[in-house]
Amino acid sequence: NDRLWLQVTITRYGNSEHLMVVRDITRLHQLEQMRKDFVANVSHELRTPLTVIAGYLETMLEHTDEMPPRWPRALNQMNQQAGRMQHLLNDLLLLAKLEATSPPSNTQPVAVAKLLQSIKGDALALSAERKHQITVEADDTLMLKGSESELRSAFSNLVFNAVKYTPDNGEIHVRWWCNEHGAHLAVQDSGIGIESKHLPRLTERFYRVDSSRASNTGGTGLGLAIVKHVLLRHQGRLDVNSTPSRGSTFTCHFPLSQATVI
Ligand code: ADP
């Protein structure tokens, strides 16, 4: 805690002159840390009462036949909103954990192809009536060193987003492959797409292209922030290509040192 945080900027003038500015950002860093701790603590404290509320709501929903006519609909709404809040708190806590802890070490190779099949199953189960076509083309000899649970969170967010932002009957294609530049995972959809002016800000917390639509899709606005942090912890980076009304492709690139072939 008694560390000094310095920000150094070097600007070059002409051929031989440089200007170096050193700024003490220790206080800024401490404030940022306090903000992170506060968010993590509040999320943690809210989780327990919310679990109790959600539990009672579910029990009450098992007895709707004994209720006055307008109650079941109201209870259903409350239950749905409680679910959204639980989802939000879980995402906030996961993000706090990803920011606060050091990257996973001594990690086992993760079978990404198998992971993707499991994520596809979850995505289809969640959106069964929307009839998306999800195809997975994955090299099952290609493994990725890292934390399976973190990678699952990141890849699920990308696949679930593809489902959320693609109209019914749309196509989603997931690819996992390797070449001389590294290992790559691409999630391509035929959905609503994103205007280029939004692309640089997509991984900021709570950034949404269209907040009115986002509230209907049930997202938390934290999904891509989680993806960014998980990738950073696995030496990876995210690349987004998108054309409005045509679709988007989110690609994760990992260095070859993170991959192994069995
Ligand atoms: P959310 O919970 O709102 O989906 P995310 O952080 O996962 O939050 O995504 C941030 C925003 O990026 C979304 O609100 C949406 O506007 C946009 N977005 C993400 N994925 C896609 C996609 N596959 N197609 C179109 N827009 C997307």
GROMACS .gro file of C-alpha atoms and ligand atoms in nm:
model
  289
    1ASN     CA    1   0.000   0.000   0.000
    2ASP     CA    2   0.294   0.235   0.042
    3ARG     CA    3   0.384   0.191  -0.325
    4LEU     CA    4   0.433   0.497  -0.539
    5TRP     CA    5   0.251   0.495  -0.874
    6LEU     CA    6   0.411   0.704  -1.147
    7GLN     CA    7   0.291   0.774  -1.498
    8VAL     CA    8   0.569   0.849  -1.744
    9THR     CA    9   0.505   1.013  -2.082
   10ILE     CA   10   0.792   1.068  -2.325
   11THR     CA   11   0.737   1.292  -2.626
   12ARG     CA   12   0.994   1.321  -2.900
   13TYR     CA   13   1.075   1.659  -3.060
   14GLY     CA   14   1.275   1.644  -3.381
   15ASN     CA   15   1.572   1.409  -3.389
   16SER     CA   16   1.746   1.455  -3.059
   17GLU     CA   17   1.515   1.621  -2.807
   18HIS     CA   18   1.274   1.444  -2.579
   19LEU     CA   19   1.038   1.571  -2.315
   20MET     CA   20   0.969   1.338  -2.023
   21VAL     CA   21   0.677   1.410  -1.792
   22VAL     CA   22   0.650   1.210  -1.470
   23ARG     CA   23   0.320   1.233  -1.290
   24ASP     CA   24   0.252   1.099  -0.943
   25ILE     CA   25  -0.079   0.908  -0.977
   26THR     CA   26  -0.063   0.732  -0.639
   27ARG     CA   27  -0.374   0.909  -0.508
   28LEU     CA   28  -0.565   0.832  -0.828
   29HIS     CA   29  -0.466   0.469  -0.798
   30GLN     CA   30  -0.579   0.454  -0.434
   31LEU     CA   31  -0.917   0.606  -0.524
   32GLU     CA   32  -0.961   0.355  -0.806
   33GLN     CA   33  -0.882   0.075  -0.562
   34MET     CA   34  -1.138   0.212  -0.314
   35ARG     CA   35  -1.400   0.223  -0.589
   36LYS     CA   36  -1.330  -0.140  -0.683
   37ASP     CA   37  -1.342  -0.255  -0.318
   38PHE     CA   38  -1.666  -0.064  -0.261
   39VAL     CA   39  -1.838  -0.220  -0.564
   40ALA     CA   40  -1.722  -0.568  -0.462
   41ASN     CA   41  -1.838  -0.522  -0.101
   42VAL     CA   42  -2.179  -0.381  -0.193
   43SER     CA   43  -2.237  -0.660  -0.447
   44HIS     CA   44  -2.142  -0.918  -0.189
   45GLU     CA   45  -2.371  -0.769   0.079
   46LEU     CA   46  -2.666  -0.745  -0.161
   47ARG     CA   47  -2.638  -1.104  -0.273
   48THR     CA   48  -2.761  -1.267   0.049
   49PRO     CA   49  -3.087  -1.068   0.094
   50LEU     CA   50  -3.159  -1.108  -0.277
   51THR     CA   51  -3.120  -1.485  -0.253
   52VAL     CA   52  -3.378  -1.486   0.028
   53ILE     CA   53  -3.622  -1.270  -0.172
   54ALA     CA   54  -3.582  -1.487  -0.484
   55GLY     CA   55  -3.629  -1.802  -0.276
   56TYR     CA   56  -3.958  -1.680  -0.124
   57LEU     CA   57  -4.083  -1.561  -0.462
   58GLU     CA   58  -4.025  -1.904  -0.609
   59THR     CA   59  -4.208  -2.072  -0.322
   60MET     CA   60  -4.502  -1.832  -0.361
   61LEU     CA   61  -4.514  -1.898  -0.736
   62GLU     CA   62  -4.579  -2.264  -0.660
   63HIS     CA   63  -4.914  -2.162  -0.503
   64THR     CA   64  -5.061  -1.927  -0.762
   65ASP     CA   65  -5.398  -2.109  -0.758
   66GLU     CA   66  -5.461  -1.982  -0.402
   67MET     CA   67  -5.399  -1.614  -0.493
   68PRO     CA   68  -5.616  -1.320  -0.599
   69PRO     CA   69  -5.616  -1.291  -0.982
   70ARG     CA   70  -5.360  -1.011  -1.027
   71TRP     CA   71  -5.096  -1.153  -0.797
   72PRO     CA   72  -4.937  -1.426  -1.011
   73ARG     CA   73  -4.847  -1.180  -1.289
   74ALA     CA   74  -4.697  -0.935  -1.040
   75LEU     CA   75  -4.503  -1.213  -0.869
   76ASN     CA   76  -4.372  -1.337  -1.202
   77GLN     CA   77  -4.244  -0.989  -1.285
   78MET     CA   78  -4.077  -0.963  -0.943
   79ASN     CA   79  -3.917  -1.302  -0.991
   80GLN     CA   80  -3.784  -1.204  -1.334
   81GLN     CA   81  -3.637  -0.877  -1.202
   82ALA     CA   82  -3.483  -1.057  -0.902
   83GLY     CA   83  -3.318  -1.294  -1.154
   84ARG     CA   84  -3.177  -0.997  -1.346
   85MET     CA   85  -3.039  -0.847  -1.027
   86GLN     CA   86  -2.875  -1.179  -0.936
   87HIS     CA   87  -2.718  -1.194  -1.281
   88LEU     CA   88  -2.589  -0.837  -1.244
   89LEU     CA   89  -2.441  -0.900  -0.898
   90ASN     CA   90  -2.272  -1.220  -1.018
   91ASP     CA   91  -2.117  -1.031  -1.311
   92LEU     CA   92  -2.002  -0.745  -1.084
   93LEU     CA   93  -1.841  -0.992  -0.844
   94LEU     CA   94  -1.673  -1.183  -1.125
   95LEU     CA   95  -1.534  -0.861  -1.272
   96ALA     CA   96  -1.407  -0.752  -0.928
   97LYS     CA   97  -1.235  -1.090  -0.888
   98LEU     CA   98  -1.078  -1.072  -1.234
   99GLU     CA   99  -0.943  -0.724  -1.160
  100ALA     CA  100  -0.819  -0.796  -0.809
  101THR     CA  101  -0.646  -1.131  -0.840
  102SER     CA  102  -0.336  -1.229  -1.033
  103PRO     CA  103  -0.380  -1.432  -1.352
  104PRO     CA  104  -0.429  -1.808  -1.312
  105SER     CA  105  -0.094  -1.986  -1.277
  106ASN     CA  106  -0.002  -2.357  -1.316
  107THR     CA  107  -0.298  -2.392  -1.544
  108GLN     CA  108  -0.397  -2.711  -1.723
  109PRO     CA  109  -0.467  -2.712  -2.095
  110VAL     CA  110  -0.838  -2.653  -2.154
  111ALA     CA  111  -1.018  -2.853  -2.423
  112VAL     CA  112  -1.174  -2.556  -2.602
  113ALA     CA  113  -1.360  -2.765  -2.863
  114LYS     CA  114  -1.545  -2.953  -2.587
  115LEU     CA  115  -1.610  -2.629  -2.400
  116LEU     CA  116  -1.763  -2.474  -2.712
  117GLN     CA  117  -1.998  -2.770  -2.762
  118SER     CA  118  -2.117  -2.731  -2.405
  119ILE     CA  119  -2.169  -2.354  -2.451
  120LYS     CA  120  -2.361  -2.422  -2.773
  121GLY     CA  121  -2.591  -2.656  -2.576
  122ASP     CA  122  -2.655  -2.387  -2.313
  123ALA     CA  123  -2.720  -2.121  -2.579
  124LEU     CA  124  -2.967  -2.343  -2.766
  125ALA     CA  125  -3.146  -2.431  -2.442
  126LEU     CA  126  -3.181  -2.062  -2.351
  127SER     CA  127  -3.317  -1.957  -2.687
  128ALA     CA  128  -3.494  -2.273  -2.801
  129GLU     CA  129  -3.798  -2.105  -2.951
  130ARG     CA  130  -3.590  -1.850  -3.144
  131LYS     CA  131  -3.457  -2.120  -3.376
  132HIS     CA  132  -3.102  -1.998  -3.429
  133GLN     CA  133  -2.862  -2.215  -3.622
  134ILE     CA  134  -2.541  -2.247  -3.424
  135THR     CA  135  -2.249  -2.426  -3.587
  136VAL     CA  136  -1.917  -2.503  -3.420
  137GLU     CA  137  -1.607  -2.576  -3.627
  138ALA     CA  138  -1.331  -2.648  -3.378
  139ASP     CA  139  -0.993  -2.817  -3.385
  140ASP     CA  140  -1.030  -3.069  -3.104
  141THR     CA  141  -0.655  -3.131  -3.081
  142LEU     CA  142  -0.595  -2.765  -2.998
  143MET     CA  143  -0.587  -2.684  -2.624
  144LEU     CA  144  -0.550  -2.351  -2.450
  145LYS     CA  145  -0.364  -2.301  -2.122
  146GLY     CA  146  -0.575  -2.119  -1.868
  147SER     CA  147  -0.866  -2.127  -1.631
  148GLU     CA  148  -1.156  -2.329  -1.768
  149SER     CA  149  -1.417  -2.137  -1.568
  150GLU     CA  150  -1.284  -1.799  -1.679
  151LEU     CA  151  -1.264  -1.907  -2.042
  152ARG     CA  152  -1.617  -2.046  -2.017
  153SER     CA  153  -1.743  -1.708  -1.890
  154ALA     CA  154  -1.570  -1.521  -2.173
  155PHE     CA  155  -1.671  -1.752  -2.459
  156SER     CA  156  -2.029  -1.788  -2.327
  157ASN     CA  157  -2.067  -1.412  -2.320
  158LEU     CA  158  -1.964  -1.391  -2.686
  159VAL     CA  159  -2.194  -1.675  -2.797
  160PHE     CA  160  -2.490  -1.553  -2.585
  161ASN     CA  161  -2.442  -1.199  -2.725
  162ALA     CA  162  -2.447  -1.340  -3.078
  163VAL     CA  163  -2.780  -1.505  -2.993
  164LYS     CA  164  -2.920  -1.193  -2.820
  165TYR     CA  165  -2.836  -0.957  -3.104
  166THR     CA  166  -2.936  -1.184  -3.393
  167PRO     CA  167  -3.299  -1.204  -3.501
  168ASP     CA  168  -3.486  -1.537  -3.488
  169ASN     CA  169  -3.371  -1.803  -3.735
  170GLY     CA  170  -3.033  -1.626  -3.769
  171GLU     CA  171  -2.699  -1.800  -3.808
  172ILE     CA  172  -2.412  -1.810  -3.563
  173HIS     CA  173  -2.082  -1.965  -3.654
  174VAL     CA  174  -1.811  -2.041  -3.397
  175ARG     CA  175  -1.456  -2.129  -3.509
  176TRP     CA  176  -1.149  -2.235  -3.311
  177TRP     CA  177  -0.827  -2.277  -3.503
  178CYS     CA  178  -0.454  -2.220  -3.501
  179ASN     CA  179  -0.201  -2.082  -3.752
  180GLU     CA  180   0.152  -1.941  -3.739
  181HIS     CA  181   0.026  -1.622  -3.568
  182GLY     CA  182  -0.148  -1.792  -3.279
  183ALA     CA  183  -0.471  -1.961  -3.169
  184HIS     CA  184  -0.798  -1.790  -3.256
  185LEU     CA  185  -1.162  -1.814  -3.157
  186ALA     CA  186  -1.419  -1.634  -3.372
  187VAL     CA  187  -1.790  -1.592  -3.304
  188GLN     CA  188  -1.966  -1.471  -3.615
  189ASP     CA  189  -2.333  -1.376  -3.625
  190SER     CA  190  -2.579  -1.257  -3.889
  191GLY     CA  191  -2.738  -1.010  -3.648
  192ILE     CA  192  -2.804  -0.638  -3.609
  193GLY     CA  193  -2.436  -0.537  -3.624
  194ILE     CA  194  -2.269  -0.236  -3.462
  195GLU     CA  195  -2.183   0.105  -3.610
  196SER     CA  196  -1.806   0.160  -3.621
  197LYS     CA  197  -1.820   0.466  -3.390
  198HIS     CA  198  -1.923   0.237  -3.101
  199LEU     CA  199  -1.652  -0.024  -3.147
  200PRO     CA  200  -1.374   0.141  -2.939
  201ARG     CA  201  -1.601   0.165  -2.632
  202LEU     CA  202  -1.772  -0.175  -2.643
  203THR     CA  203  -1.564  -0.334  -2.365
  204GLU     CA  204  -1.627  -0.050  -2.115
  205ARG     CA  205  -1.847  -0.146  -1.823
  206PHE     CA  206  -2.215  -0.070  -1.883
  207TYR     CA  207  -2.149   0.065  -2.233
  208ARG     CA  208  -2.441  -0.016  -2.458
  209VAL     CA  209  -2.507   0.076  -2.817
  210ASP     CA  210  -2.880   0.111  -2.761
  211SER     CA  211  -2.978   0.120  -2.396
  212SER     CA  212  -3.353   0.095  -2.465
  213ARG     CA  213  -3.304  -0.226  -2.660
  214ALA     CA  214  -3.042  -0.358  -2.417
  215SER     CA  215  -3.288  -0.350  -2.127
  216ASN     CA  216  -3.517  -0.586  -2.322
  217THR     CA  217  -3.243  -0.832  -2.402
  218GLY     CA  218  -3.175  -0.887  -2.033
  219GLY     CA  219  -2.798  -0.823  -2.049
  220THR     CA  220  -2.602  -0.658  -1.771
  221GLY     CA  221  -2.375  -0.441  -1.988
  222LEU     CA  222  -2.075  -0.613  -1.826
  223GLY     CA  223  -2.033  -0.910  -2.061
  224LEU     CA  224  -1.768  -0.763  -2.289
  225ALA     CA  225  -1.580  -0.607  -1.996
  226ILE     CA  226  -1.557  -0.959  -1.851
  227VAL     CA  227  -1.438  -1.093  -2.189
  228LYS     CA  228  -1.167  -0.824  -2.207
  229HIS     CA  229  -1.035  -0.902  -1.858
  230VAL     CA  230  -1.034  -1.278  -1.908
  231LEU     CA  231  -0.844  -1.236  -2.235
  232LEU     CA  232  -0.589  -1.002  -2.071
  233ARG     CA  233  -0.529  -1.268  -1.806
  234HIS     CA  234  -0.461  -1.523  -2.083
  235GLN     CA  235  -0.237  -1.292  -2.292
  236GLY     CA  236  -0.516  -1.267  -2.546
  237ARG     CA  237  -0.687  -0.976  -2.714
  238LEU     CA  238  -1.028  -0.910  -2.866
  239ASP     CA  239  -1.093  -0.791  -3.218
  240VAL     CA  240  -1.437  -0.680  -3.342
  241ASN     CA  241  -1.555  -0.652  -3.701
  242SER     CA  242  -1.909  -0.547  -3.769
  243THR     CA  243  -2.144  -0.418  -4.036
  244PRO     CA  244  -2.478  -0.270  -3.926
  245SER     CA  245  -2.773  -0.490  -4.033
  246ARG     CA  246  -2.534  -0.760  -4.161
  247GLY     CA  247  -2.368  -0.900  -3.850
  248SER     CA  248  -2.063  -0.900  -3.629
  249THR     CA  249  -1.756  -1.112  -3.571
  250PHE     CA  250  -1.584  -1.111  -3.234
  251THR     CA  251  -1.240  -1.276  -3.251
  252CYS     CA  252  -1.015  -1.368  -2.958
  253HIS     CA  253  -0.646  -1.400  -3.047
  254PHE     CA  254  -0.404  -1.590  -2.823
  255PRO     CA  255  -0.026  -1.622  -2.865
  256LEU     CA  256   0.109  -1.966  -2.964
  257SER     CA  257   0.278  -1.989  -2.621
  258GLN     CA  258  -0.071  -2.022  -2.466
  259ALA     CA  259  -0.174  -2.309  -2.695
  260THR     CA  260  -0.082  -2.676  -2.710
  261VAL     CA  261  -0.172  -2.944  -2.960
  262ILE     CA  262  -0.233  -3.296  -2.832
  263ADP     P1  263  -2.496  -0.653  -2.273
  263ADP     O1  264  -2.522  -0.722  -2.143
  263ADP     O2  265  -2.572  -0.525  -2.289
  263ADP     O3  266  -2.509  -0.745  -2.390
  263ADP     P2  267  -2.210  -0.652  -2.329
  263ADP     O4  268  -2.098  -0.591  -2.253
  263ADP     O5  269  -2.206  -0.799  -2.349
  263ADP     O6  270  -2.344  -0.605  -2.260
  263ADP     O7  271  -2.216  -0.582  -2.472
  263ADP     C1  272  -2.210  -0.438  -2.478
  263ADP     C2  273  -2.293  -0.388  -2.596
  263ADP     O8  274  -2.230  -0.427  -2.720
  263ADP     C3  275  -2.434  -0.446  -2.604
  263ADP     O9  276  -2.524  -0.373  -2.524
  263ADP     C4  277  -2.466  -0.435  -2.751
  263ADP    O10  278  -2.510  -0.304  -2.780
  263ADP     C5  279  -2.330  -0.454  -2.818
  263ADP     N1  280  -2.308  -0.594  -2.865
  263ADP     C6  281  -2.240  -0.692  -2.803
  263ADP     N2  282  -2.238  -0.805  -2.877
  263ADP     C7  283  -2.306  -0.776  -2.990
  263ADP     C8  284  -2.338  -0.851  -3.109
  263ADP     N3  285  -2.300  -0.979  -3.125
  263ADP     N4  286  -2.412  -0.788  -3.206
  263ADP     C9  287  -2.450  -0.659  -3.191
  263ADP     N5  288  -2.423  -0.583  -3.082
  263ADP    C10  289  -2.351  -0.640  -2.983
   0.00000   0.00000   0.00000
